[in-house]
Structures are given as structure tokens and as C-alpha cells.
mmCIF file of C-alpha atoms and ligand atoms in Angstrom:
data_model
loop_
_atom_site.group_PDB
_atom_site.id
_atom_site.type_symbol
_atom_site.label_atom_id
_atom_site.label_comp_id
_atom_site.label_asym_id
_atom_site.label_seq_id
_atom_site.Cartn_x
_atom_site.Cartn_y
_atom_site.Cartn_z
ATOM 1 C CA UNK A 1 8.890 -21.444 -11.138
ATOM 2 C CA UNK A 2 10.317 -21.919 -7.648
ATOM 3 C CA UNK A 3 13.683 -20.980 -8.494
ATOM 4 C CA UNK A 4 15.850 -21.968 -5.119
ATOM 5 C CA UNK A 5 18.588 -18.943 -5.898
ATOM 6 C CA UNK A 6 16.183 -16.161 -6.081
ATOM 7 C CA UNK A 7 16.528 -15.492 -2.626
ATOM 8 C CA UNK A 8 20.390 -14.529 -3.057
ATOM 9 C CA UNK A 9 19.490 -12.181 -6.326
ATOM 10 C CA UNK A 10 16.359 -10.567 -4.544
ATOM 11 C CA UNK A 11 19.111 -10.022 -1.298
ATOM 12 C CA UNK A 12 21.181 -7.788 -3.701
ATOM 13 C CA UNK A 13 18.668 -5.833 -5.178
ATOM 14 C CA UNK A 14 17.276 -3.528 -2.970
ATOM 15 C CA UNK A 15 17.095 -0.042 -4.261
ATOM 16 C CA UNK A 16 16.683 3.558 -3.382
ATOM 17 C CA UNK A 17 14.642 6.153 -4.634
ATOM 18 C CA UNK A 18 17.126 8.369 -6.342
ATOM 19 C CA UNK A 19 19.014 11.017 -3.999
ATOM 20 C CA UNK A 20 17.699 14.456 -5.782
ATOM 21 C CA UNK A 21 14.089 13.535 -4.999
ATOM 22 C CA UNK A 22 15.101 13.371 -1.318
ATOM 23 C CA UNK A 23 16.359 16.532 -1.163
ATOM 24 C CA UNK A 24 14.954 20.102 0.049
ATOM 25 C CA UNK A 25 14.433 23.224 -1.899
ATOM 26 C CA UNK A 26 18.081 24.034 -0.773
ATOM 27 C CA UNK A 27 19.824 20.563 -1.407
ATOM 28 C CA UNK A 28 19.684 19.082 1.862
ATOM 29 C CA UNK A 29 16.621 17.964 3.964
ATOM 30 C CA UNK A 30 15.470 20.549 6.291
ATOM 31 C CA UNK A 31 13.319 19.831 9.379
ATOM 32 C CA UNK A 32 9.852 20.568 7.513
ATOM 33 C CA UNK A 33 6.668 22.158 8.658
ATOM 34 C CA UNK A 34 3.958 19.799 6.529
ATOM 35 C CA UNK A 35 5.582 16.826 4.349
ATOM 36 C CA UNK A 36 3.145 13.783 2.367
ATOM 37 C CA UNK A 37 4.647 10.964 0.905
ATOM 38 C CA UNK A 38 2.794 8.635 -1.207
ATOM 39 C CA UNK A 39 3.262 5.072 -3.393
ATOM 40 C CA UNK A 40 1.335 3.481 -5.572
ATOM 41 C CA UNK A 41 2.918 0.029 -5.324
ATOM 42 C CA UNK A 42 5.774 -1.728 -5.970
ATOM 43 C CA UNK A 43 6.188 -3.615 -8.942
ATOM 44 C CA UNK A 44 6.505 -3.262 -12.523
ATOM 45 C CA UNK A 45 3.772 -1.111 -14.563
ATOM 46 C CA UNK A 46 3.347 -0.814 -18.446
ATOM 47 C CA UNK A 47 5.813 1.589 -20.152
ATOM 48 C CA UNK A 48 2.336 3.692 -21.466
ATOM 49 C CA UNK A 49 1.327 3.859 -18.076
ATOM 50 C CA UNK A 50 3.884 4.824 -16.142
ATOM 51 C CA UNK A 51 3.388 9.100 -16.950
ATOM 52 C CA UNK A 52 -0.360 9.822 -16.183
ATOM 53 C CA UNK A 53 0.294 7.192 -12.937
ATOM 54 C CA UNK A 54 2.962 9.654 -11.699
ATOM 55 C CA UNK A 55 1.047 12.888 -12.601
ATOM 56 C CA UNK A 56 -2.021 11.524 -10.351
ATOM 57 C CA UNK A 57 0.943 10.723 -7.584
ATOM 58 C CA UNK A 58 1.709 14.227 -8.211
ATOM 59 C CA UNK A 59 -1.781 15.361 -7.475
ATOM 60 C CA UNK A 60 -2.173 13.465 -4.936
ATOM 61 C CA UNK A 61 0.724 14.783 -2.573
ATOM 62 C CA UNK A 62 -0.086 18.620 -3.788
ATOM 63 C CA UNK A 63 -4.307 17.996 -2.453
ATOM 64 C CA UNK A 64 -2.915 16.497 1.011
ATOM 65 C CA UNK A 65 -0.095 19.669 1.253
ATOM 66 C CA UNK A 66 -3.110 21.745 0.416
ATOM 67 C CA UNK A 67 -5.205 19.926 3.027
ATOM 68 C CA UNK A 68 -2.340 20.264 5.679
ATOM 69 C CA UNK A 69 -1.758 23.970 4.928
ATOM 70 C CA UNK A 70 -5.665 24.651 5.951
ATOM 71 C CA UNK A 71 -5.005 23.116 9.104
ATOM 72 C CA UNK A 72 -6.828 19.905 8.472
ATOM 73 C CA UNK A 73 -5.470 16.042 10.498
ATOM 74 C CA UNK A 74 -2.679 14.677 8.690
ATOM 75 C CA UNK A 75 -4.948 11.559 8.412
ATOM 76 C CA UNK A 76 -7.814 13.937 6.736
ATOM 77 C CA UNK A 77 -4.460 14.790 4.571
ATOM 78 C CA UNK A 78 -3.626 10.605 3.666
ATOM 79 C CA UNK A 79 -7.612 10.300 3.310
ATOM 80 C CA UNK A 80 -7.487 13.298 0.559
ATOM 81 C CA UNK A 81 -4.451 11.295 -1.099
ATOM 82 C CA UNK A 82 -5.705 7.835 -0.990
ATOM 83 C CA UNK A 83 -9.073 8.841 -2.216
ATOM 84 C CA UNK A 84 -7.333 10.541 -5.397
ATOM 85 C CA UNK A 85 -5.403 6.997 -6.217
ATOM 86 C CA UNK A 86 -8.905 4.702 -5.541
ATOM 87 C CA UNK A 87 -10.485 7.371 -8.016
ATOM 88 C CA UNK A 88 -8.244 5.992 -10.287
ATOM 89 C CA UNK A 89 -8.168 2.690 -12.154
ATOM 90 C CA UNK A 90 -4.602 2.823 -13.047
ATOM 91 C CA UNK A 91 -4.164 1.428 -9.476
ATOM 92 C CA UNK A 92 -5.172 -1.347 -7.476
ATOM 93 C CA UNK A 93 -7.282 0.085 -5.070
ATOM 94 C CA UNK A 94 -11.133 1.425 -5.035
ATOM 95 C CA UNK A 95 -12.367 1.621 -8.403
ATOM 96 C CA UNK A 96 -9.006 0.111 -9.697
ATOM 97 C CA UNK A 97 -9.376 -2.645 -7.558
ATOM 98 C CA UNK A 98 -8.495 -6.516 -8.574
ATOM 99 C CA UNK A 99 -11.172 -9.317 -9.167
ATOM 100 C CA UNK A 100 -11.195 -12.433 -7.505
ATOM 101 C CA UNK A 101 -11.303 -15.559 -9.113
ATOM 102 C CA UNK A 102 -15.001 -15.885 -8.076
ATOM 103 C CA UNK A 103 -15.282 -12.436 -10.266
ATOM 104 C CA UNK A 104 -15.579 -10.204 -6.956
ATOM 105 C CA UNK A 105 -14.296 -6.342 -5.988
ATOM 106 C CA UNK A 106 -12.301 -7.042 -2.214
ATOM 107 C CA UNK A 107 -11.087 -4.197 -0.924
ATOM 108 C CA UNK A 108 -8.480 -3.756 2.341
ATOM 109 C CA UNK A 109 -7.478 -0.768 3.818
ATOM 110 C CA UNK A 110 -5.832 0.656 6.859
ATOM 111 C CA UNK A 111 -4.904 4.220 9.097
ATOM 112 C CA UNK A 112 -3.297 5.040 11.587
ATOM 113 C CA UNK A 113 -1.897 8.237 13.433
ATOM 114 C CA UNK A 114 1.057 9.318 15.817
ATOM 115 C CA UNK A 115 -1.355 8.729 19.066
ATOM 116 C CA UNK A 116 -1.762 4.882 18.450
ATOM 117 C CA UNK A 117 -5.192 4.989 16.959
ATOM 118 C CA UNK A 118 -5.973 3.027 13.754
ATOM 119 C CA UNK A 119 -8.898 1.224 11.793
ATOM 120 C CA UNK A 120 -8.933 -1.139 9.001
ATOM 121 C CA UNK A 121 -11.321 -3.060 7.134
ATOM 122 C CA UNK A 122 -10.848 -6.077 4.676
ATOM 123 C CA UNK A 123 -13.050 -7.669 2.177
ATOM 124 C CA UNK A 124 -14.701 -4.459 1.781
ATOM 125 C CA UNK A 125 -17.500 -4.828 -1.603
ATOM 126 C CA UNK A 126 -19.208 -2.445 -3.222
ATOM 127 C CA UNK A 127 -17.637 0.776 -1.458
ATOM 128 C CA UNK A 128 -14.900 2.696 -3.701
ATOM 129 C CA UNK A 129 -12.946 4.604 -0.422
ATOM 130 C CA UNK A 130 -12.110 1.835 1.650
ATOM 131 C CA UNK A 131 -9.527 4.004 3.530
ATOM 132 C CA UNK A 132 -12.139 6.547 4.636
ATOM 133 C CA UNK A 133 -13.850 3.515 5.758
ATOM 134 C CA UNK A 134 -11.002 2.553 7.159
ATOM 135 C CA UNK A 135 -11.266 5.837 9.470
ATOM 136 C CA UNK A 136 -14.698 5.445 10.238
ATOM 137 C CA UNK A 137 -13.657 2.026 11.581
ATOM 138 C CA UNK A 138 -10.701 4.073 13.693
ATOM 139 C CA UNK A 139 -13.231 6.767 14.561
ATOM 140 C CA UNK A 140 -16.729 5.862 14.863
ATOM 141 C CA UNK A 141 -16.435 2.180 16.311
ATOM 142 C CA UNK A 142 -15.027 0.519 19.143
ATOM 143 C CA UNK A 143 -12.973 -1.677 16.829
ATOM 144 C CA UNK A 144 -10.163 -1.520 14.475
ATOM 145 C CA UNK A 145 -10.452 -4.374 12.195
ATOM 146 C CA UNK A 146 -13.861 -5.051 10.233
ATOM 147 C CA UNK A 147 -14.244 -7.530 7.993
ATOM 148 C CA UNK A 148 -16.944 -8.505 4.936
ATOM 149 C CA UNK A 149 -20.336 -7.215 4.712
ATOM 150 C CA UNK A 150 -20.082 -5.360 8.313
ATOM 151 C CA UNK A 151 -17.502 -2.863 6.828
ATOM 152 C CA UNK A 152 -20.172 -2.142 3.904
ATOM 153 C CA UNK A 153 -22.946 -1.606 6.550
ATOM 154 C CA UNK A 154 -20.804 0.601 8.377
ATOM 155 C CA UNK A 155 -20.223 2.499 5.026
ATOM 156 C CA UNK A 156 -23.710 2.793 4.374
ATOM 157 C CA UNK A 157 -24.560 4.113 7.441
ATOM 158 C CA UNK A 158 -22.773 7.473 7.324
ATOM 159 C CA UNK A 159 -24.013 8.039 3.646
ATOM 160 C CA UNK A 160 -21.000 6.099 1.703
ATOM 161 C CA UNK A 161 -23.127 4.958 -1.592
ATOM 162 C CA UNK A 162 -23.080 1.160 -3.668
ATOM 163 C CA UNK A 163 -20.615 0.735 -6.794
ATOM 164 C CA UNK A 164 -20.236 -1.505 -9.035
ATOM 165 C CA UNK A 165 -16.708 -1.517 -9.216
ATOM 166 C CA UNK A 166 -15.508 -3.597 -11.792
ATOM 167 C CA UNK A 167 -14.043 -1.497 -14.425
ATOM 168 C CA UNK A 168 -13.786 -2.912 -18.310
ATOM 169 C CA UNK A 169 -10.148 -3.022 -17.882
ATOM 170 C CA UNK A 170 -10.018 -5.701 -14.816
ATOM 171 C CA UNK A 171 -13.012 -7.635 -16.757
ATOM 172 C CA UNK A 172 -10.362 -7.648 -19.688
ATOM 173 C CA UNK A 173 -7.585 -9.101 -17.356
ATOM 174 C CA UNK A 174 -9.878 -11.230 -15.064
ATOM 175 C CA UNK A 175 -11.501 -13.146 -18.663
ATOM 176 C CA UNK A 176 -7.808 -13.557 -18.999
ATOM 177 C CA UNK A 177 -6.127 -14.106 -15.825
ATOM 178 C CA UNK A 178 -8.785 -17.079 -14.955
ATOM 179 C CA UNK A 179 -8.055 -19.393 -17.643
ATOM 180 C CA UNK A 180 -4.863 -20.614 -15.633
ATOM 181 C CA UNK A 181 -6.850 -21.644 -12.577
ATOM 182 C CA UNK A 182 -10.721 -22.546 -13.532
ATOM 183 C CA UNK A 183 -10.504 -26.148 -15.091
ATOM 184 C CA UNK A 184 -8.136 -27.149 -11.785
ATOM 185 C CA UNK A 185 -9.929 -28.464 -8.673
ATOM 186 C CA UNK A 186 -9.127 -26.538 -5.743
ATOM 187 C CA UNK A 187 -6.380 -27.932 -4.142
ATOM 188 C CA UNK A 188 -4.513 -27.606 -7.444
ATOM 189 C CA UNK A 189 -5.392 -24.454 -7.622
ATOM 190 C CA UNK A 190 -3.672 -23.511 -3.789
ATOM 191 C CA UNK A 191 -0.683 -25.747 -5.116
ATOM 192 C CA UNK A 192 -0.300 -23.213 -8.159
ATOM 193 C CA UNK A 193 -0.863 -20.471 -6.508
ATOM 194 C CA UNK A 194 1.567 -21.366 -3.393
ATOM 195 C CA UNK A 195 4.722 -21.894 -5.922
ATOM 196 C CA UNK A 196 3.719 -18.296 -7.007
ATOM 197 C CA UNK A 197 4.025 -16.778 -3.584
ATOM 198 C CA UNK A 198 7.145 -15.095 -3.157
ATOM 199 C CA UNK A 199 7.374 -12.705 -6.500
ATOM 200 C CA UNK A 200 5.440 -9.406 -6.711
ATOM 201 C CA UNK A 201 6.810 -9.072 -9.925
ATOM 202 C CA UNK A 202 5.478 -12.681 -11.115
ATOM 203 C CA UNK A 203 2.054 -12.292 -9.534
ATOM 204 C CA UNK A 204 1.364 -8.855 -10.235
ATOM 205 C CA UNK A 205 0.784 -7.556 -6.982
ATOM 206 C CA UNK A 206 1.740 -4.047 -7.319
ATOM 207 C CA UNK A 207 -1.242 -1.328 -7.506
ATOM 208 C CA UNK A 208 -1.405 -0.920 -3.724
ATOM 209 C CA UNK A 209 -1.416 2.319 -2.682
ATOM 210 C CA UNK A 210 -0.407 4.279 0.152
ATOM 211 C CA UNK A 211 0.620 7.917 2.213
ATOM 212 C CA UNK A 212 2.068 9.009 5.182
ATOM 213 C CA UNK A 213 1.860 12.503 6.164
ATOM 214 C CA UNK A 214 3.438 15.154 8.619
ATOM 215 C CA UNK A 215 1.254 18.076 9.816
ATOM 216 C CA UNK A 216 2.881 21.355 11.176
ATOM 217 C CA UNK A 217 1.949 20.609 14.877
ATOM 218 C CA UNK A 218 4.129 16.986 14.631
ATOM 219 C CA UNK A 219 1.312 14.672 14.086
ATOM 220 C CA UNK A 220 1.989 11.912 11.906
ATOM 221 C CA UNK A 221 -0.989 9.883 9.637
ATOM 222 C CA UNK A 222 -0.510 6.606 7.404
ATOM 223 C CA UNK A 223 -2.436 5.030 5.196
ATOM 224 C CA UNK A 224 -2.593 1.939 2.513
ATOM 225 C CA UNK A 225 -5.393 0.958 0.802
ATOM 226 C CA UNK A 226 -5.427 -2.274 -1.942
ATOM 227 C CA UNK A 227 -7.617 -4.344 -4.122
ATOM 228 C CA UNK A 228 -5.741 -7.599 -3.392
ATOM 229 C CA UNK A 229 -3.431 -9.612 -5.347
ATOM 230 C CA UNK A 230 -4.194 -8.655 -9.263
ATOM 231 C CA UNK A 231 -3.220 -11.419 -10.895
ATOM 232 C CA UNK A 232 -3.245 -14.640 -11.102
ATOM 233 C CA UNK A 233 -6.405 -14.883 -9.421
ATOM 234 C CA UNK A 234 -7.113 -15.480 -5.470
ATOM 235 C CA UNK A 235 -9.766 -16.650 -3.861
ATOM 236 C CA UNK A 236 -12.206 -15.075 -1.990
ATOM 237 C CA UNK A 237 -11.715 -14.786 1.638
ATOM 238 C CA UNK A 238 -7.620 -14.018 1.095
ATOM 239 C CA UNK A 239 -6.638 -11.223 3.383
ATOM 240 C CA UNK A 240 -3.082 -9.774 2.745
ATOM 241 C CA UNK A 241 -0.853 -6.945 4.437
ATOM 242 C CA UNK A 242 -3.055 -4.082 3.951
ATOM 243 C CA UNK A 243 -5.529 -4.338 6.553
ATOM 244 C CA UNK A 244 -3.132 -5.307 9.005
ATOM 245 C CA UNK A 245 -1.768 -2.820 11.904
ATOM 246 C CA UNK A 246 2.170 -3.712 11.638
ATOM 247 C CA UNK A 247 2.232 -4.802 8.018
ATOM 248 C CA UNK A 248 0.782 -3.042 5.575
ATOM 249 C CA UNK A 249 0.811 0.292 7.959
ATOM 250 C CA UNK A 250 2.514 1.763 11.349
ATOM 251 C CA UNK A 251 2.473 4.485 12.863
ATOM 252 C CA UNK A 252 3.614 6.245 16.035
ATOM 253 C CA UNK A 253 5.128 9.364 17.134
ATOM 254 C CA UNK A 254 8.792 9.030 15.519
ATOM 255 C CA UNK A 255 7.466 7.890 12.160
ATOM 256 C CA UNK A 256 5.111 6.446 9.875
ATOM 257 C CA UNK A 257 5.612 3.788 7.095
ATOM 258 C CA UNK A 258 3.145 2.440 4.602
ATOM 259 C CA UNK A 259 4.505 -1.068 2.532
ATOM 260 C CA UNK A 260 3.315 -2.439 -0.634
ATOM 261 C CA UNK A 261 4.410 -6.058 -2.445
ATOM 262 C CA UNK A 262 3.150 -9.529 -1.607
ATOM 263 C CA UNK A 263 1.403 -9.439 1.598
ATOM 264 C CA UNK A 264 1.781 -13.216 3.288
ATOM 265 C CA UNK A 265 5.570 -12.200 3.285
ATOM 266 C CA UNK A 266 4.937 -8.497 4.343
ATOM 267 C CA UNK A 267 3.046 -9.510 7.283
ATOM 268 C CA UNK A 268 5.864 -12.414 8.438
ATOM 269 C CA UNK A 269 8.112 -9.803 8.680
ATOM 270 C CA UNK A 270 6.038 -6.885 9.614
ATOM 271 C CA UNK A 271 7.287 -4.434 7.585
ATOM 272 C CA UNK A 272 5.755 -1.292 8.438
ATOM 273 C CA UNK A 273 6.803 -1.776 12.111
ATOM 274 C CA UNK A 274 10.455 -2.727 11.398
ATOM 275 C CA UNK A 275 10.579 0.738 9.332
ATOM 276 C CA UNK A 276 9.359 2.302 12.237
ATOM 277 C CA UNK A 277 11.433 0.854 14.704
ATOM 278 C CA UNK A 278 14.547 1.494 12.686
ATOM 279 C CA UNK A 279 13.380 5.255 12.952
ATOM 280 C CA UNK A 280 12.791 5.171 16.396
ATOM 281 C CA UNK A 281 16.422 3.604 17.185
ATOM 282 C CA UNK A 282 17.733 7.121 15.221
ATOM 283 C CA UNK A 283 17.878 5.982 11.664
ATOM 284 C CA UNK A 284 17.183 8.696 8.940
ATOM 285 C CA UNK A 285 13.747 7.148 7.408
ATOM 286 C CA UNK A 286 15.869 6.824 4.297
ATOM 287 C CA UNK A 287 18.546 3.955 6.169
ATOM 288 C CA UNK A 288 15.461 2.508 8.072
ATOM 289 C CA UNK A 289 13.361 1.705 4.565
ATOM 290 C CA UNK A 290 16.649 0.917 2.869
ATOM 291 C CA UNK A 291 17.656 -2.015 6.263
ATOM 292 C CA UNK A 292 13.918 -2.885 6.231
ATOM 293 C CA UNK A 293 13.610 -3.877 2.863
ATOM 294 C CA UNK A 294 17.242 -5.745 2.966
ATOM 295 C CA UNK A 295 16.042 -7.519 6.021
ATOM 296 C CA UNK A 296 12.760 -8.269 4.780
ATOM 297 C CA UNK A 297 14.163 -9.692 1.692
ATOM 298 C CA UNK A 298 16.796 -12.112 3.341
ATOM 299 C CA UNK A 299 13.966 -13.050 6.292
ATOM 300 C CA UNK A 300 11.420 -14.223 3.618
ATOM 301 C CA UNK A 301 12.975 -14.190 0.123
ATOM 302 C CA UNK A 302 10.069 -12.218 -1.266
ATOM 303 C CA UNK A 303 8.878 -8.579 -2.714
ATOM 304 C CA UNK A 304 8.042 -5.575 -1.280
ATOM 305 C CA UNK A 305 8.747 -1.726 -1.196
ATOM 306 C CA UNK A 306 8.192 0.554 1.516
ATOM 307 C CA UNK A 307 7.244 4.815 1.880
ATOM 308 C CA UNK A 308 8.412 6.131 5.259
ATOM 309 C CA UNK A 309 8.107 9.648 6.862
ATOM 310 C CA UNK A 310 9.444 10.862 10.132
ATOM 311 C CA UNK A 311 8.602 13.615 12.946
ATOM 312 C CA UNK A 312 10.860 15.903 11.257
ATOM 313 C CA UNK A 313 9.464 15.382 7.687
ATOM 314 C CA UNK A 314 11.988 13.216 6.375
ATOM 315 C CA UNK A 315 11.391 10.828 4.020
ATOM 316 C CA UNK A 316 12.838 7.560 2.454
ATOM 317 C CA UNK A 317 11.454 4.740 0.223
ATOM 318 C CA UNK A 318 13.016 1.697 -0.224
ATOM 319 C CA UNK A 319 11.970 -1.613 -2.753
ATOM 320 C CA UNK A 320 13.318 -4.627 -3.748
ATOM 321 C CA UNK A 321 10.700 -5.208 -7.212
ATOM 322 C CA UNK A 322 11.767 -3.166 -10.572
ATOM 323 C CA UNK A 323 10.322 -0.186 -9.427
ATOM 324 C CA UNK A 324 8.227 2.024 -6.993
ATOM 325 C CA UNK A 325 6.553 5.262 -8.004
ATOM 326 C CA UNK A 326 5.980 7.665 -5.236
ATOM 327 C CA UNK A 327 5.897 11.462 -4.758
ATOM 328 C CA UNK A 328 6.796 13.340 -1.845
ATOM 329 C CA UNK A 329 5.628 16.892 -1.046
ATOM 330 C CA UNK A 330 6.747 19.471 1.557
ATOM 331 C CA UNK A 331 6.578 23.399 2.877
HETATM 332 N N1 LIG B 1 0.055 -5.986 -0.597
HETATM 333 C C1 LIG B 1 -1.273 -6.241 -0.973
HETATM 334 C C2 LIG B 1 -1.696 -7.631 -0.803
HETATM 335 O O1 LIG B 1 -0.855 -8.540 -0.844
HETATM 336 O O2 LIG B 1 -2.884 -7.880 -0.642
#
């Protein structure tokens, strides 16, 4: 399972989203007004799923564009986005999220903008948005990390309403996904799940989701929102990237990156910021997600992709799994 040379094949294979989706109307990337970039996870996704996961990327980058063109926040314009994807239970996030092995909904999330503010919250139950939570945290607290049943009060409070959001389709996988780990007493359980740890591929980590957006008066918004680790089963408590300013989000006023893949490595090398400090020392977002993702996968010998977006509304996205879906969106 622990396959010592997977580092060196994981080193070679970073790859690039392909070159005509980076481009402008006119073939080359023009400085743009209003740009959105979204993911929703690196990792590999069922062939019958791949088309109507794409078509609500799609969606989702045309409602933030639409948002930005009205004048709204680009972080009103990653809220829009995100909310489209936890909608959705093709991905893992909101109503798509993953159980735990205890048979709970956890959800993380994160923001941030171009001025330095941000909120999270982690082990979020109950509440399908967890990234406008997320902003309320950023917004409407003194705080920018909430954890457990505080970030559900906080939801209930300004008029967010109880789920249930375990969908038939993660019952299916959880009746499934359990069998590995119930009959073993706990620290067998960590043991299994530790020689797991590096692959996003193996664990089925993928179904994160994520934005970053550009608004025509050179603010910059990201966002990532997750239901965990899918499968095999975690236990509850386990916090990855997602909720974590640096990891699984960064933004500041040269660019913004959101990162998907297997979070205990994602937060070692803090992925989001290393995107962002690429960009900062002049890097087209492109060569910064593309280093990143090299880096990352020689510091830690694990999984991840990455969505980046800078002040000019350039974009890159970079992974080292089988694939990435994103969509990217400009005027
Ligand atoms: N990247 C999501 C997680 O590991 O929780």
C-alpha cells in the first residue's frame, strides 16, 4: 500500500490545464476587467459523471461573472459559486458532503479577500452553505476560525435553516466504505488509515470545491468549501486543509489560490500561500500553480491540485492526481 517509489512517479506528474482554456477571446490573456475561476477537486471522478459535473462548473463561473458585472464583492461572487457546487451532490461539499465513520455530515470551509480578511469554520453539521458561513465568521464575528456546534449557532442566528444532509448516494457509499474499518479497534483503525495518507486518488478525497474571483475595481475573493475525506472513512473530529487560512485558501492583493487533494499534506506545505507567493515574486499564476504543485509533491510525496487567479485576471491550475475539473470565466 505504502509503495516507497511513489514519491519519484507523483514528482513527474504534475500537469497543466490545457493551454486553449487559458487563453482570451483573442488567443492571448488580456489584463481582464472581472475573471472567476473555480474547481471542484482533484482526483479521479466516474466516466458518467464527469459531463453534468462540468456543466454545473460552467454555471457556476457564468452566476459569479453575472454577480461581478452588477457590481456585487468578488467574495459575494465565490459565495454565488460555491453555493451552486454545495447545491450539488455530485461534489463533496454541502449537500454532497462525505460521512464520517460515526455516520456524520462535517463540513469545512474558508474565504478570504485581497484586504487580509478571512473566516472559516470546520465541523460544521446540519448547515448546507458552509462557505457563506464561512463569511459570516469573516464578517459578523471577531474571529476567523469556528469550530463544531458554535459555527451551527452562528448559522442559525442570521436565519441559515437545519438539513439533514445525508443524501442516498453517500448512505450507499458510507454502508460500503465502513466495512473496512468497523470490526478493527481504534488504533488499527489510525494504523490503516495512516498507510492511506498520501494518495488522493487511493482515498478518494477529491469533491472539494473551490473559486477565486477578480472584480473590476482589483479586489480579489477565494473560497473552498469540503465535506472531508470521502472515503475510506475518518473519524470525527479530523480537520483537513479547507478551513485553514494558508492551506486550503490565500488570498492577498497580487493573487488568490484555492487547493484541493489530501489535506494533512496540503497544510505541511501550505499550498495556497506558496501559489501566492510565487505570484507575488512575478510568476504568471499559471508557472506559480505549475512550481507549487511540483514543490508540494517532492516536499510531501502526496496529492493535490491547485486554482489560482491574479490582480490582472490571470489564471492557472495546476494538479498532480488524474485530473482536475475547473472553469474559468472572464469580460
Ligand atoms: N482537502 C480536503 C480535506 O482533506 O479535508
Amino acid at each position: 500500500m505504502d509503495d516507497p517509489d511513489r514519491h519519484k512517479s507523483l514528482r513527474r506528474r504534475t500537469y497543466r490545464v490545457p493551454l486553449n482554456q487559458m487563453l482570451g477571446r483573442e488567443g492571448r490573456q488580456d489584463i481582464m476587467l472581472r475573471a472567476i475561476i473555480v474547481h471542484g477537486g482533484a482526483g479521479r471522478v466516474p466516466g458518467d459523471e464527469l459531463a453534468p459535473r462540468q456543466a454545473i462548473l460552467d454555471q457556476a463561473t457564468g452566476l459569479a461573472l453575472d454577480a461581478l458585472s452588477q457590481g456585487q464583492a468578488p467574495l459575494l461572487a465565490v459565495e454565488h459559486a460555491v453555493n451552486l457546487l454545495e447545491d450539488s451532490d455530485l461534489f463533496n461539499a454541502g449537500r454532497g458532503g462525505a460521512m464520517r465513520l460515526e455516520g456524520s455530515v462535517s463540513l469545512d470551509a474558508s474565504c478570504m479577500t485581497s484586504e487580509l480578511d478571512c473566516g472559516a469554520v470546520a465541523d460544521l453539521r446540519g448547515i448546507r452553505h458552509a462557505i457563506s458561513i464561512a463569511r459570516l465568521v469573516m464578517e459578523e464575528t471577531p474571529y476567523v476560525l469556528l469550530v463544531g456546534r458554535a459555527s451551527t449557532e452562528l448559522a442559525l442566528q442570521f436565519g441559515h435553516q437545519l438539513e439533514d444532509l445525508h443524501t442516498e448516494r453517500n448512505i450507499r457509499r458510507w454502508l460500503t466504505a465502513r466495512q473496512a474499518l468497523e470490526q478493527l479497534p481504534y488504533k488499527e483503525q489510525l494504523r490503516l488509515l495512516r498507510g492511506l495518507a498520501s494518495s488522493a486518488e487511493e482515498t478518494g478525497r477529491h469533491g472539494t470545491v473551490g473559486a477565486v474571483a477578480l472584480s473590476d475595481d482589483g479586489r480579489l475573493a477565494c473560497g473552498t468549501s469540503t465535506g472531508g475525506i470521502a472515503s475510506p472513512l475518518t473519524h470525527e473530529g479530523r480537520v483537513g486543509d479547507t478551513p485553514l487560512i494558508g492551506a486550503g485558501t490565500y488570498c492577498n492583493e497580487y493573487g488568490g489560490a484555492s487547493s484541493t487533494g489530501v489535506g494533512e499534506a496540503i497544510t505541511r506545505a501550505t499550498l495556497s500561500r506558496e501559489v501566492v507567493r510565487l505570484i507575488e515574486s512575478g510568476l504568471h499564476p499559471q508557472e506559480a500553480a505549475e512550481r507549487a504543485i511540483e514543490r508540494f509533491a517532492a516536499q510531501t510525496g502526496s496529492e493535490a491540485g491547485v486554482i489560482a487567479l491574479d490582480r490582472r485576471g490571470r489564471h492557472g491550475a495546476a494538479y498532480n492526481t488524474s485530473m482536475m475539473q475547473t472553469a474559468f470565466a472572464h469580460d
